[in-house]
Coordinates of C-alpha atoms in Angstrom, one line a residue:
Chain A
X946 CA -4.7 -24.4 61.1
X947 CA -1.4 -23.6 62.9
X948 CA -1.9 -21.5 65.8
X949 CA 0.5 -19.5 68.1
X950 CA -0.6 -18.7 71.5
X951 CA 1.1 -16.1 73.8
X952 CA 1.6 -17.7 77.3
X953 CA 1.3 -15.5 80.3
X954 CA 3.5 -16.5 83.1
X955 CA 4.5 -15.2 86.6
X956 CA 7.4 -16.6 88.7
X957 CA 7.7 -19.3 86.3
X958 CA 4.2 -20.6 86.4
X959 CA 1.9 -20.5 83.5
X960 CA -1.4 -18.5 84.3
X961 CA -4.8 -20.1 84.3
X962 CA -6.0 -17.8 81.5
X963 CA -3.4 -19.1 79.3
X964 CA -4.5 -22.7 79.8
X965 CA -8.0 -21.8 78.7
X966 CA -6.5 -20.1 75.6
X967 CA -4.8 -23.4 74.8
X968 CA -8.2 -25.2 74.9
X969 CA -9.7 -22.5 72.4
X970 CA -6.6 -22.7 70.1
X971 CA -6.8 -26.5 70.0
X972 CA -10.4 -26.1 68.5
X973 CA -8.8 -24.5 65.6
X974 CA -5.8 -26.8 65.0
X975 CA -2.2 -27.4 66.2
X976 CA -1.0 -25.4 69.2
X977 CA 2.4 -23.7 69.4
X978 CA 3.2 -21.7 72.6
X979 CA 5.2 -18.7 72.9
X980 CA 7.0 -18.0 76.1
X981 CA 8.7 -14.5 76.2
X982 CA 10.5 -13.3 79.1
X983 CA 13.7 -12.8 81.0
X984 CA 16.2 -15.4 82.4
X985 CA 15.4 -18.5 84.5
X986 CA 11.7 -17.5 85.1
X987 CA 11.1 -17.6 81.4
X988 CA 12.9 -20.9 81.1
X989 CA 11.0 -22.4 84.0
X990 CA 7.8 -21.2 82.3
X991 CA 8.7 -22.6 79.0
X992 CA 9.2 -26.0 80.6
X993 CA 5.9 -25.7 82.3
X994 CA 4.2 -24.7 79.0
X995 CA 5.9 -27.9 77.4
X996 CA 3.9 -30.0 79.8
X997 CA 0.4 -28.5 79.1
X998 CA -1.7 -31.1 77.3
X999 CA -2.2 -30.0 73.7
X1000 CA 0.8 -27.9 73.3
X1001 CA 2.8 -29.2 70.5
X1002 CA 5.7 -26.9 70.5
X1003 CA 7.1 -24.3 72.7
X1004 CA 9.0 -21.2 71.4
X1005 CA 11.2 -19.5 74.2
X1006 CA 12.3 -15.9 73.7
X1007 CA 14.4 -14.9 76.4
X1008 CA 15.6 -11.4 76.5
X1009 CA 15.6 -8.5 79.1
X1010 CA 13.3 -6.7 76.6
X1011 CA 10.6 -9.2 77.2
X1012 CA 10.6 -9.2 80.9
X1013 CA 7.7 -6.7 81.6
X1014 CA 5.3 -7.5 78.8
X1015 CA 5.8 -4.1 77.0
X1016 CA 3.5 -4.2 73.9
X1017 CA 6.0 -2.4 71.8
X1018 CA 8.7 -5.0 72.3
X1019 CA 6.4 -8.2 72.3
X1020 CA 4.4 -7.3 69.3
X1021 CA 7.7 -6.6 67.4
X1022 CA 8.7 -10.2 68.4
X1023 CA 5.4 -11.7 67.5
X1024 CA 4.8 -10.0 64.1
X1025 CA 7.5 -11.9 62.1
X1026 CA 6.6 -15.2 63.9
X1027 CA 3.2 -15.1 62.2
X1028 CA 4.7 -15.9 58.9
X1029 CA 4.4 -19.5 60.1
X1030 CA 0.9 -19.3 61.7
X1031 CA -2.7 -18.7 60.5
X1032 CA -3.8 -17.6 64.0
X1033 CA -2.6 -15.7 67.1
X1034 CA -4.5 -16.3 70.3
X1035 CA -4.0 -14.5 73.5
X1036 CA -6.0 -14.5 76.8
X1037 CA -8.3 -11.5 77.2
X1038 CA -6.3 -10.3 80.1
X1039 CA -4.8 -6.7 80.5
X1040 CA -1.6 -8.1 79.0
X1041 CA -3.4 -9.8 76.0
X1042 CA -5.7 -6.9 75.3
X1043 CA -2.7 -4.7 75.1
X1044 CA -0.5 -6.6 72.8
X1045 CA -2.9 -8.6 70.4
X1046 CA -4.5 -5.5 68.6
X1047 CA -1.0 -4.0 68.0
X1048 CA 0.1 -7.3 66.3
X1049 CA -3.3 -7.3 64.3
X1050 CA -2.9 -3.8 63.0
X1051 CA 0.8 -4.7 62.0
X1052 CA -0.6 -7.9 60.0
X1053 CA -3.5 -5.7 58.7
X1054 CA -6.2 -8.0 60.2
X1055 CA -9.2 -7.1 62.4
X1056 CA -8.9 -8.7 65.7
X1057 CA -11.8 -10.8 67.2
X1058 CA -12.0 -9.8 70.9
X1059 CA -12.9 -11.7 73.9
X1060 CA -14.4 -14.7 72.2
X1061 CA -16.8 -17.1 74.1
X1062 CA -16.9 -20.0 71.7
X1063 CA -15.3 -21.3 68.5
X1064 CA -18.2 -22.0 66.0
X1065 CA -16.2 -22.9 63.0
X1066 CA -12.5 -22.2 61.6
X1067 CA -13.4 -18.6 61.1
X1068 CA -16.6 -18.2 63.1
X1069 CA -16.7 -17.0 66.8
X1070 CA -19.1 -15.8 69.2
X1071 CA -18.4 -12.7 71.4
X1072 CA -20.2 -10.4 73.7
X1073 CA -21.2 -6.9 72.8
X1074 CA -23.0 -4.0 74.8
X1075 CA -21.7 -5.2 78.2
X1076 CA -22.9 -8.7 77.5
X1077 CA -26.4 -7.8 76.7
X1078 CA -26.1 -9.2 73.3
X1079 CA -24.0 -12.0 71.7
X1080 CA -22.6 -11.6 68.1
X1081 CA -21.6 -14.5 65.9
X1082 CA -18.9 -13.1 63.6
X1083 CA -17.0 -14.5 60.6
X1084 CA -13.5 -13.3 59.7
X1085 CA -12.5 -12.9 56.1
X1086 CA -8.9 -12.1 57.0
X1087 CA -5.9 -14.1 55.9
X1088 CA -4.9 -14.5 59.5
X1089 CA -6.7 -14.6 62.6
X1090 CA -5.9 -12.6 65.7
X1091 CA -8.1 -13.5 68.7
X1092 CA -8.4 -12.8 72.4
X1093 CA -10.1 -15.5 74.5
X1094 CA -12.4 -14.9 77.4
X1095 CA -10.8 -17.2 80.2
X1096 CA -13.9 -18.2 81.8
X1097 CA -15.7 -19.3 78.6
X1098 CA -13.2 -22.3 78.2
X1099 CA -12.1 -25.2 80.1
X1100 CA -8.6 -25.0 81.4
X1101 CA -6.2 -27.3 79.6
X1102 CA -4.4 -29.6 81.8
X1103 CA -1.0 -28.7 83.2
X1104 CA 0.3 -32.2 82.8
X1105 CA 0.1 -34.7 79.8
X1106 CA 2.0 -32.9 77.2
X1107 CA 5.8 -33.2 76.2
X1108 CA 6.5 -30.5 73.7
X1109 CA 9.9 -29.7 72.6
X1110 CA 11.3 -26.3 73.6
X1111 CA 12.9 -24.2 70.8
X1112 CA 14.9 -21.1 71.7
X1113 CA 14.1 -18.2 69.4
X1114 CA 15.4 -14.6 69.3
X1115 CA 13.6 -11.6 68.4
X1116 CA 14.4 -7.9 67.6
X1117 CA 14.6 -7.0 71.3
X1118 CA 14.0 -3.4 72.9
X1119 CA 12.2 -1.2 70.5
X1120 CA 13.6 1.8 72.5
X1121 CA 10.3 3.8 72.7
X1122 CA 8.8 2.4 76.1
X1123 CA 10.3 1.8 79.3
X1124 CA 8.8 -0.3 82.5
X1125 CA 9.1 1.9 85.6
X1126 CA 7.2 0.0 88.4
X1127 CA 4.5 -2.2 89.3
X1128 CA 2.3 -1.7 92.4
X1129 CA 0.7 -5.0 93.0
X1130 CA -2.0 -5.9 95.4
X1131 CA -0.6 -9.3 96.4
X1132 CA -2.7 -11.6 98.3
X1133 CA -2.9 -15.0 99.6
X1134 CA -6.4 -15.5 98.4
X1135 CA -7.3 -17.4 95.3
X1136 CA -7.0 -15.1 92.2
X1137 CA -10.3 -13.4 91.3
X1138 CA -10.6 -14.7 87.8
X1139 CA -9.9 -18.4 88.6
X1140 CA -11.5 -18.6 92.1
X1141 CA -14.2 -21.4 92.7
X1142 CA -15.9 -18.8 95.0
X1143 CA -16.2 -15.0 94.8
X1144 CA -17.5 -12.9 97.7
X1145 CA -18.2 -9.4 96.2
X1146 CA -19.3 -6.3 98.0
X1147 CA -20.8 -3.0 96.9
X1148 CA -21.4 0.5 97.9
X1149 CA -23.8 -0.6 100.7
X1150 CA -20.8 -1.5 102.7
X1151 CA -20.2 2.2 103.7
X1152 CA -16.5 2.4 103.9
X1153 CA -13.2 0.6 103.5
X1154 CA -13.2 -0.5 107.1
X1155 CA -16.6 -1.9 107.1
X1156 CA -15.8 -3.6 103.8
X1157 CA -12.7 -5.3 105.5
X1158 CA -14.7 -6.2 108.6
X1159 CA -17.6 -7.8 106.9
X1160 CA -16.3 -9.3 103.6
X1161 CA -13.0 -10.5 104.6
X1162 CA -13.9 -12.9 107.3
X1163 CA -16.7 -14.3 105.2
X1164 CA -14.3 -14.8 102.3
X1165 CA -11.8 -16.5 104.6
X1166 CA -14.5 -18.9 105.9
X1167 CA -15.2 -19.9 102.4
X1168 CA -11.7 -19.9 100.9
X1169 CA -13.1 -17.2 98.4
X1170 CA -11.5 -14.5 96.4
X1171 CA -12.8 -11.0 97.1
X1172 CA -14.5 -8.9 94.5
X1173 CA -16.1 -5.5 94.4
X1174 CA -18.6 -3.3 92.3
X1175 CA -17.4 -0.2 90.5
X1176 CA -19.2 1.9 93.1
X1177 CA -17.1 0.4 96.0
X1178 CA -14.1 0.8 94.1
X1179 CA -14.7 4.3 93.2
X1180 CA -15.6 5.0 96.7
X1181 CA -12.2 3.8 97.7
X1182 CA -13.3 0.7 99.8
X1183 CA -10.9 -1.5 97.8
X1184 CA -8.3 -1.1 94.9
X1185 CA -9.6 -1.2 91.5
X1186 CA -8.0 -4.6 90.5
X1187 CA -10.8 -6.3 92.6
X1188 CA -13.4 -4.7 90.3
X1189 CA -15.9 -7.2 88.7
X1190 CA -17.7 -5.8 85.5
X1191 CA -17.5 -4.7 82.0
X1192 CA -14.6 -2.6 82.7
X1193 CA -13.1 -4.7 85.3
X1194 CA -12.6 -8.5 85.6
X1195 CA -14.9 -11.0 84.0
X1196 CA -15.4 -14.0 86.5
X1197 CA -17.5 -17.1 86.3
X1198 CA -17.0 -18.9 89.6
X1199 CA -19.1 -21.9 90.9
X1200 CA -20.6 -19.4 93.5
X1201 CA -20.8 -15.8 93.4
X1202 CA -21.9 -13.9 96.4
X1203 CA -23.1 -10.2 95.7
X1204 CA -23.4 -8.4 98.9
X1205 CA -25.0 -4.9 98.8
X1206 CA -24.5 -4.8 95.1
X1207 CA -27.6 -3.4 93.2
X1208 CA -26.7 -5.2 89.9
X1209 CA -26.1 -2.5 87.2
X1210 CA -25.7 -3.8 83.7
X1211 CA -21.9 -3.1 83.9
X1212 CA -21.5 -5.3 86.9
X1213 CA -23.7 -8.1 85.7
X1214 CA -21.5 -8.1 82.4
X1215 CA -18.6 -9.3 84.7
X1216 CA -20.3 -12.1 86.6
X1217 CA -23.6 -13.4 85.2
X1218 CA -22.1 -16.6 83.8
X1219 CA -21.4 -17.7 87.4
X1220 CA -22.9 -21.0 88.0
X1221 CA -24.9 -20.1 91.1
X1222 CA -25.3 -16.3 92.1
X1223 CA -26.5 -15.4 95.8
X1224 CA -27.5 -12.0 96.4
X1225 CA -27.9 -10.2 99.8
X1226 CA -29.5 -6.9 99.5
X1227 CA -32.1 -4.8 101.4
X1228 CA -33.8 -3.7 98.3
X1229 CA -36.2 -6.4 97.2
X1230 CA -36.4 -4.8 93.8
X1231 CA -32.6 -4.6 93.2
X1232 CA -31.9 -5.9 89.7
X1233 CA -29.4 -8.3 91.2
X1234 CA -32.3 -10.6 92.3
X1235 CA -33.3 -10.9 88.6
X1236 CA -30.2 -13.0 88.1
X1237 CA -29.5 -14.5 91.5
X1238 CA -30.4 -18.1 92.1
X1239 CA -30.7 -17.4 95.7
X1240 CA -31.7 -14.3 97.2
X1241 CA -31.9 -13.0 100.7
X1242 CA -33.6 -9.7 101.4
X1243 CA -32.4 -7.9 104.5
X1244 CA -29.9 -5.7 106.3
X1245 CA -26.3 -7.0 105.2
X1246 CA -24.9 -5.5 108.5
X1247 CA -26.9 -8.2 110.5
X1248 CA -26.8 -10.8 107.8
X1249 CA -23.2 -11.2 106.9
X1250 CA -21.9 -11.5 110.3
X1251 CA -24.5 -14.1 111.1
X1252 CA -23.8 -16.0 108.0
X1253 CA -20.0 -15.9 108.7
X1254 CA -20.6 -17.3 112.1
X1255 CA -23.1 -20.1 111.0
X1256 CA -20.8 -21.4 108.3
Chain B
X1224 CA 1.8 20.6 71.9
X1225 CA -1.1 19.5 70.2
X1226 CA -3.5 16.7 71.5
X1227 CA -5.8 14.7 69.2
X1228 CA -8.8 13.2 70.9
X1229 CA -10.8 10.7 68.9
X1230 CA -14.4 10.3 70.3
X1231 CA -17.3 7.9 69.4
X1232 CA -21.2 8.3 69.4
X1233 CA -22.6 5.3 71.1
X1234 CA -25.8 4.2 72.7
X1235 CA -26.1 5.9 76.0
X1236 CA -24.8 3.8 78.8
X1237 CA -27.9 4.1 80.9
X1238 CA -30.0 2.5 78.1
X1239 CA -30.7 -1.2 78.0
X1240 CA -29.7 -2.4 74.7
X1241 CA -32.5 -4.4 72.8
X1242 CA -31.7 -7.0 70.1
X1243 CA -33.6 -6.8 66.9
X1244 CA -36.0 -9.6 66.5
X1245 CA -34.4 -10.5 63.1
X1246 CA -30.9 -11.0 64.7
X1247 CA -29.3 -8.4 62.5
X1248 CA -27.9 -6.3 65.5
X1249 CA -29.0 -3.9 68.3
X1250 CA -31.9 -1.6 67.8
X1251 CA -30.6 2.0 67.7
X1252 CA -33.7 3.7 66.2
X1253 CA -35.0 6.4 68.5
X1254 CA -32.8 5.7 71.5
X1255 CA -30.6 8.1 73.3
X1256 CA -27.0 8.3 72.0
X1257 CA -24.1 10.1 73.8
X1258 CA -20.3 10.3 73.8
X1259 CA -18.6 7.0 74.7
X1260 CA -18.0 7.4 78.6
X1261 CA -14.2 6.4 78.2
X1262 CA -14.0 9.1 75.5
X1263 CA -15.4 11.9 77.8
X1264 CA -12.5 10.9 80.2
X1265 CA -10.1 11.3 77.3
X1266 CA -11.4 14.6 76.4
X1267 CA -11.3 15.8 80.1
X1268 CA -7.6 14.7 80.3
X1269 CA -6.7 16.6 77.3
X1270 CA -8.4 19.7 78.7
X1271 CA -6.6 19.3 81.9
X1272 CA -3.2 19.1 80.1
X1273 CA -4.0 22.3 78.3
X1274 CA -5.0 24.0 81.6
X1275 CA -1.7 22.9 83.1
X1276 CA 0.1 24.5 80.1
X1277 CA 1.2 21.2 78.6
X1278 CA -0.9 21.4 75.7
X1279 CA -1.9 24.3 73.5
X1280 CA -4.5 22.9 71.0
X1281 CA -6.9 20.0 71.4
X1282 CA -8.5 18.5 68.3
X1283 CA -11.4 16.2 68.7
X1284 CA -12.1 13.7 65.7
X1285 CA -15.2 11.5 65.3
X1286 CA -15.9 8.9 62.5
X1287 CA -19.6 8.2 62.0
X1288 CA -22.9 9.5 60.8
X1289 CA -23.7 13.2 60.4
X1290 CA -25.3 13.1 64.0
X1291 CA -21.6 12.4 65.4
X1292 CA -21.5 16.3 65.0
X1293 CA -23.3 16.3 68.3
X1294 CA -20.7 14.2 70.0
X1295 CA -18.0 16.6 68.6
X1296 CA -19.9 19.8 69.8
X1297 CA -19.9 18.1 73.3
X1298 CA -16.3 17.9 73.2
X1299 CA -15.9 21.4 71.9
X1300 CA -18.3 22.6 74.7
X1301 CA -16.0 20.8 77.3
X1302 CA -13.0 22.7 75.9
X1303 CA -11.6 21.1 72.7
X1304 CA -10.5 23.9 70.2
X1305 CA -11.6 22.4 66.9
X1306 CA -13.2 19.3 65.5
X1307 CA -13.0 17.0 62.5
X1308 CA -15.8 14.8 61.6
X1309 CA -15.0 11.9 59.0
X1310 CA -18.7 11.4 57.8
X1311 CA -19.7 7.7 56.8
X1312 CA -23.0 6.0 57.2
X1313 CA -21.7 2.3 57.6
X1314 CA -20.2 0.9 60.9
X1315 CA -16.5 1.1 60.7
X1316 CA -14.5 -1.5 62.6
X1317 CA -11.6 -0.4 64.8
X1318 CA -9.0 -1.2 62.1
X1319 CA -10.6 1.1 59.5
X1320 CA -11.0 3.7 62.4
X1321 CA -7.3 3.3 63.3
X1322 CA -6.3 3.8 59.5
X1323 CA -8.3 7.0 59.3
X1324 CA -6.9 8.3 62.6
X1325 CA -3.5 7.4 61.4
X1326 CA -3.9 9.7 58.2
X1327 CA -5.4 12.5 60.4
X1328 CA -2.4 12.1 62.8
X1329 CA 0.0 12.2 59.8
X1330 CA -1.6 15.6 58.9
X1331 CA -2.0 17.1 62.3
X1332 CA 1.1 15.7 63.9
X1333 CA -0.2 15.6 67.4
X1334 CA 2.3 15.0 70.2
X1335 CA -0.2 13.1 72.1
X1336 CA -3.3 11.2 71.2
X1337 CA -5.6 10.4 74.1
X1338 CA -8.6 8.1 73.5
X1339 CA -11.0 5.7 75.5
X1340 CA -9.8 2.2 76.2
X1341 CA -12.9 0.8 74.7
X1342 CA -16.2 1.7 73.2
X1343 CA -19.2 0.4 75.3
X1344 CA -21.0 -0.8 72.2
X1345 CA -18.7 -3.1 70.4
X1346 CA -16.5 -3.7 73.6
X1347 CA -13.4 -4.2 71.3
X1348 CA -10.7 -2.6 73.1
X1349 CA -8.5 -2.4 70.0
X1350 CA -8.5 1.2 68.3
X1351 CA -5.9 2.7 70.4
X1352 CA -3.5 -0.1 70.3
X1353 CA -4.0 -0.4 66.5
X1354 CA -3.4 3.3 65.9
X1355 CA -0.1 3.1 68.0
X1356 CA 1.0 0.0 65.7
X1357 CA 0.2 2.0 62.5
X1358 CA 2.1 4.9 63.6
X1359 CA 4.8 2.7 65.1
X1360 CA 4.6 4.7 68.2
X1361 CA 4.5 3.5 71.9
X1362 CA 1.2 3.0 73.7
X1363 CA 0.0 3.5 77.2
X1364 CA -3.2 1.7 77.5
X1365 CA -5.7 1.6 80.3
X1366 CA -4.3 4.8 82.0
X1367 CA -5.3 6.0 85.5
X1368 CA -2.7 8.6 85.6
X1369 CA -0.7 10.6 82.8
X1370 CA 2.3 13.0 83.4
X1371 CA 4.1 14.6 80.4
X1372 CA 7.7 15.4 81.2
X1373 CA 9.7 17.0 78.3
X1374 CA 9.6 14.7 75.4
X1375 CA 8.2 11.7 77.4
X1376 CA 5.0 10.7 79.0
X1377 CA 4.7 8.6 82.1
X1378 CA 1.5 6.5 82.2
X1379 CA 0.2 4.5 85.2
X1380 CA -1.8 1.7 83.8
X1381 CA -4.6 -0.5 85.4
X1382 CA -3.2 -4.0 85.0
X1383 CA -4.7 -7.2 86.4
X1384 CA -2.1 -7.4 89.2
X1385 CA -2.4 -3.8 90.1
X1386 CA -1.0 -0.6 88.8
X1387 CA 1.9 -0.4 86.3
X1388 CA 3.8 2.8 85.4
X1389 CA 5.6 2.9 82.0
X1390 CA 7.5 5.8 80.3
X1391 CA 6.9 6.4 76.7
X1392 CA 8.7 8.7 74.2
X1393 CA 6.4 11.3 72.6
X1394 CA 4.6 11.1 70.2
X1395 CA 2.5 8.5 72.0
X1396 CA -0.8 7.1 72.2
X1397 CA -2.7 6.9 75.6
X1398 CA -6.0 5.1 76.3
X1399 CA -8.0 6.2 79.3
X1400 CA -9.5 3.9 82.0
X1401 CA -12.4 4.9 84.4
X1402 CA -10.5 6.2 87.2
X1403 CA -8.2 8.7 85.2
X1404 CA -10.5 11.5 86.0
X1405 CA -14.1 12.9 86.5
X1406 CA -15.2 14.5 83.2
X1407 CA -16.6 18.0 83.6
X1408 CA -20.2 19.0 82.5
X1409 CA -20.3 21.6 79.7
X1410 CA -21.9 24.9 80.9
X1411 CA -24.4 26.5 78.8
X1412 CA -22.4 29.4 77.9
X1413 CA -19.7 27.0 76.7
X1414 CA -22.4 25.0 74.8
X1415 CA -23.3 28.2 73.0
X1416 CA -19.6 29.2 72.3
X1417 CA -19.0 25.5 70.9
X1418 CA -21.4 26.1 68.0
X1419 CA -19.0 28.8 66.6
X1420 CA -15.9 26.6 67.0
X1421 CA -14.6 25.2 63.7
X1422 CA -15.9 21.8 62.7
X1423 CA -14.6 20.5 59.5
X1424 CA -16.3 17.6 57.6
X1425 CA -14.5 15.0 55.8
X1426 CA -15.0 11.6 54.1
X1427 CA -12.9 8.4 54.4
X1428 CA -12.1 8.9 50.6
X1429 CA -10.4 12.1 51.5
X1430 CA -7.8 9.9 53.4
X1431 CA -7.9 7.1 50.8
X1432 CA -8.7 4.6 53.5
X1433 CA -10.5 1.4 52.7
X1434 CA -13.2 0.8 55.6
X1435 CA -14.7 -2.4 54.1
X1436 CA -15.4 -4.6 57.1
X1437 CA -13.4 -7.7 57.6
X1438 CA -15.6 -9.3 60.0
X1439 CA -19.1 -10.3 59.0
X1440 CA -21.8 -10.5 61.7
X1441 CA -23.8 -13.5 61.0
X1442 CA -26.3 -13.0 63.9
X1443 CA -26.8 -11.0 67.2
X1444 CA -28.7 -12.8 69.9
X1445 CA -30.0 -12.1 73.4
X1446 CA -27.7 -13.7 76.0
X1447 CA -29.0 -17.0 77.5
X1448 CA -31.8 -16.1 80.2
X1449 CA -31.0 -17.4 83.7
X1450 CA -33.5 -19.5 85.5
X1451 CA -35.7 -17.6 88.0
X1452 CA -34.1 -18.1 91.3
X1453 CA -35.6 -18.5 94.8
X1454 CA -35.7 -16.2 97.9
X1455 CA -34.8 -17.4 101.2
X1456 CA -36.3 -16.2 104.5
X1457 CA -33.4 -16.4 106.9
X1458 CA -29.6 -17.0 107.2
X1459 CA -30.2 -20.6 108.4
X1460 CA -31.9 -21.2 105.1
X1461 CA -29.1 -19.6 103.1
X1462 CA -26.5 -21.6 105.1
X1463 CA -28.5 -24.7 104.2
X1464 CA -28.4 -23.9 100.6
X1465 CA -24.8 -23.2 100.7
X1466 CA -24.1 -26.5 102.3
X1467 CA -26.2 -28.2 99.4
X1468 CA -23.9 -26.4 96.8
X1469 CA -21.0 -28.0 98.6
X1470 CA -19.8 -24.6 99.9
X1471 CA -18.9 -24.9 103.4
X1472 CA -16.0 -24.1 105.6

C-alpha cells in the first residue's frame, strides 16, 4: 500500500508526533512524506524529513498559503495528491485532527481516528469512551484516512534515510480563511507529549502561585514537563495547553507524577498508558490510586517541598 | 442570521461505560443518557450570539433514535427556537451525519453552524470538519472564543502550542472546545415552554443520504488493566522508588 503522511514541523524541525506516524505508516506499506510550509523553514524541514528512517520520498509544497496549517488550504493541497496513494496518515495532534477529516470527507471515506495499533491492512484499534473501551475496526473504504496516537507508536529514527525531495505545487490559498495570530506558551521544558517524565498538578494546588511554587521546582529537578488536570486549568492555575486528558493532551511518559489529582476518567484517558504512575493525594480513596503504581497518601503542601529537596 | 446547532445524545459523562461481555459494544441499556457536553457549549454559544443581537434564529438538529427528542427539548429549553430530529435507529458514523447535516444546511442556509468538537462516546472529532468540507466552507475548530464581525467570524482556537486566532468568511462551521463558555441550566418555566416549540421529525431518506457504515466494528474490549500498585509511607521511600526507576536529579 502506498501511504502519504503529513509531516508537522516547526522552525525547520520535524515534530516527534510525525516520527510516530512514520512508524505506523510503515506497517501499511511504502511511506511518502508531505512537507507543506513557507520558504526556508519548509525546505529545511523537507531535508530533515528525507533523513527519517523509513521515508522513501518527500513531497515539498512551499507556498505562503501553507505557512500556518490552515485546514482549508492544506486539504485542497492533499486531496488531489491522494490519487496516487491508498492511505493518508496524520498525527492525532490539533493540526492533524483539524485537517484529516476535511480530506476524508472530500474523498468520501470515513476516517479512523487516533489509532493505537495496526492489526492488518484495513484493521486498527482505537480508544472510545475516553479510553474506557478499545474498539477494533475494519475499514471498507477505497482509501484510508487515519490519525495516529503518537504515544502508541515508537518514534522513527531521525537518521538513516536518504529520500529524494520532489517539489510540488498546489492550488494555494482558498481565500476563505486567514491566520491572524498565535499566542504560544513557549517554554524551555521538554514538550508535554514527548517528555520522559511529567509532573502534573490538580485543583488541590489552590491557586496559580502555589502551583508555580510547588510544581515548577520539582519539575526542574527532574527535567520533567509540566501537566495539569482540567480542574487546575479551569481554575486558572495554568494555561489550557498544559491539560492532560480526553479533551487535552494524551501522554505516555516513563514516569507520570499526579499531584493533588483525584483521577477522574477524563484525566485518566490522557495518562493511563504511562509506564509508571505515581500519585500524591491526601484522600486514600481517590480513584488515582487505582491506577497508580506508587502512591503516597498525605498533604502535598508538605510532601512536595520535601520531595523536591531530597531528590 | 440563522445558526444551526447539531446536538448528539450520548452516555452521560458521569457514567462509567461498561463493555458488553460479548464484545459487541458498550452497554447502553438502562443507563443515563444526556446531551454531549461539547454540544451544550455549542447551544450556549448560539444563544449568547442571539442575546447579543448577532443571530435571530437558532435551529437545533439531532440525528438518532426517537429518544433524541429529549436532547432536542433540552436545547429548546436552553433557548433554541425550533428543532429537527432525523430519526434513525442504527448508529450513524460522522461521515453519514455530516452528509445529513449538509442537506439540512442546504435547505436552511444558516450563516453559522456551531457544534461540539467531539462526542464523548466515539471520540472521533470529525463531524464538523467533514461538514465544512462537504459544504466547501471554512472551519474554526476547537474554539475558545467566537466573534462575528459583518460577514466574517474570528475564532480563537485551542491548539497544541497555545491559542491561535483565525478569521473565516461566513458561512462557516465552528466546533466548540470546553473553555468557550459555561452552559446555562434550563429553568423549569423554560422546560415547560420548550414542550410547545416546534420539533419536526424527518428520516435520512428525506435527504436521500446513504448512511451505511464504512467502518465495521469487529470487537470492543476493556482496556488492559494495570497491575495493582504499592503505597509508600514516607517521602524517603518515594525518593528511593524514584531512584530505582532511574529518575533522579
